[in-house]
C-alpha atoms as a printed R data frame, in Angstrom:
   type eleno elety resid chain resno      x       y       z
1  ATOM     1    CA   UNK     A     1 10.534 -18.885 -31.218
2  ATOM     2    CA   UNK     A     2  9.185 -15.380 -32.644
3  ATOM     3    CA   UNK     A     3  5.512 -15.731 -34.422
4  ATOM     4    CA   UNK     A     4  5.970 -16.214 -38.393
5  ATOM     5    CA   UNK     A     5  4.386 -12.549 -39.535
6  ATOM     6    CA   UNK     A     6  1.580 -14.420 -41.937
7  ATOM     7    CA   UNK     A     7  2.257 -12.617 -45.459
8  ATOM     8    CA   UNK     A     8  5.891 -14.728 -45.206
9  ATOM     9    CA   UNK     A     9  6.338 -17.854 -46.680
10 ATOM    10    CA   UNK     A    10  8.914 -20.379 -46.300
11 ATOM    11    CA   UNK     A    11  9.874 -22.528 -49.340
12 ATOM    12    CA   UNK     A    12 11.655 -25.850 -49.310
13 ATOM    13    CA   UNK     A    13 14.268 -24.147 -51.319
14 ATOM    14    CA   UNK     A    14 14.637 -21.618 -48.402
15 ATOM    15    CA   UNK     A    15 14.986 -24.335 -46.051
16 ATOM    16    CA   UNK     A    16 17.526 -26.382 -48.302
17 ATOM    17    CA   UNK     A    17 19.818 -23.738 -48.987
18 ATOM    18    CA   UNK     A    18 19.781 -23.326 -45.545
19 ATOM    19    CA   UNK     A    19 20.437 -26.362 -44.470
20 ATOM    20    CA   UNK     A    20 23.191 -26.820 -46.791
21 ATOM    21    CA   UNK     A    21 24.986 -23.648 -45.577
22 ATOM    22    CA   UNK     A    22 24.652 -24.997 -41.579
23 ATOM    23    CA   UNK     A    23 25.862 -28.228 -42.719
24 ATOM    24    CA   UNK     A    24 29.620 -26.130 -43.427
25 ATOM    25    CA   UNK     A    25 29.237 -23.366 -40.947
26 ATOM    26    CA   UNK     A    26 27.613 -25.160 -38.128
27 ATOM    27    CA   UNK     A    27 27.362 -28.914 -38.927
28 ATOM    28    CA   UNK     A    28 26.351 -30.119 -35.320
29 ATOM    29    CA   UNK     A    29 23.169 -27.705 -35.898
30 ATOM    30    CA   UNK     A    30 22.537 -28.720 -39.486
31 ATOM    31    CA   UNK     A    31 18.960 -29.447 -39.006
32 ATOM    32    CA   UNK     A    32 15.661 -28.538 -40.850
33 ATOM    33    CA   UNK     A    33 14.288 -27.236 -37.835
34 ATOM    34    CA   UNK     A    34 17.192 -25.215 -36.842
35 ATOM    35    CA   UNK     A    35 17.201 -23.849 -40.470
36 ATOM    36    CA   UNK     A    36 13.718 -22.601 -40.387
37 ATOM    37    CA   UNK     A    37 14.276 -20.877 -36.740
38 ATOM    38    CA   UNK     A    38 17.619 -18.643 -38.704
39 ATOM    39    CA   UNK     A    39 15.074 -17.717 -41.221
40 ATOM    40    CA   UNK     A    40 12.358 -17.235 -39.150
41 ATOM    41    CA   UNK     A    41 14.095 -15.115 -36.687
42 ATOM    42    CA   UNK     A    42 16.251 -13.420 -39.849
43 ATOM    43    CA   UNK     A    43 12.762 -12.266 -41.534
44 ATOM    44    CA   UNK     A    44 11.177 -11.259 -37.893
45 ATOM    45    CA   UNK     A    45 14.044  -8.920 -37.216
46 ATOM    46    CA   UNK     A    46 14.127  -7.221 -41.022
47 ATOM    47    CA   UNK     A    47 10.716  -6.684 -40.212
48 ATOM    48    CA   UNK     A    48 11.456  -4.642 -37.267
49 ATOM    49    CA   UNK     A    49 14.459  -3.001 -38.269
50 ATOM    50    CA   UNK     A    50 11.563  -1.521 -40.832
51 ATOM    51    CA   UNK     A    51  9.521  -0.599 -37.980
52 ATOM    52    CA   UNK     A    52 12.177   0.580 -34.899
53 ATOM    53    CA   UNK     A    53 14.839   1.140 -37.407
54 ATOM    54    CA   UNK     A    54 14.584   2.403 -40.794
55 ATOM    55    CA   UNK     A    55 18.078   3.797 -40.890
56 ATOM    56    CA   UNK     A    56 19.476   0.607 -40.260
57 ATOM    57    CA   UNK     A    57 16.786  -1.069 -43.318
58 ATOM    58    CA   UNK     A    58 18.234   1.874 -45.548
59 ATOM    59    CA   UNK     A    59 22.026   0.944 -44.207
60 ATOM    60    CA   UNK     A    60 21.395  -2.464 -44.702
61 ATOM    61    CA   UNK     A    61 19.786  -1.790 -48.984
62 ATOM    62    CA   UNK     A    62 23.082   0.316 -49.927
63 ATOM    63    CA   UNK     A    63 25.732  -2.486 -48.511
64 ATOM    64    CA   UNK     A    64 23.372  -5.155 -50.788
65 ATOM    65    CA   UNK     A    65 23.372  -2.593 -53.667
66 ATOM    66    CA   UNK     A    66 26.828  -1.687 -53.424
67 ATOM    67    CA   UNK     A    67 27.353  -5.363 -53.777
68 ATOM    68    CA   UNK     A    68 25.553  -6.037 -56.870
69 ATOM    69    CA   UNK     A    69 28.393  -3.984 -58.623
């Protein structure tokens, strides 16, 4: 597992929400550990994009922003 950046803190609420999602979409792997691992991996991926591929972050943000309308 990739190291979690120091500034990122998972909350119980984050973990519970991800666990609920896993129960629906991947019930065989719906564990708190899997929820935490996925949240950490996602955060690390975004962090890497910011350093290695800032255009991808811009693309993701534009998609996010367009979905808010």
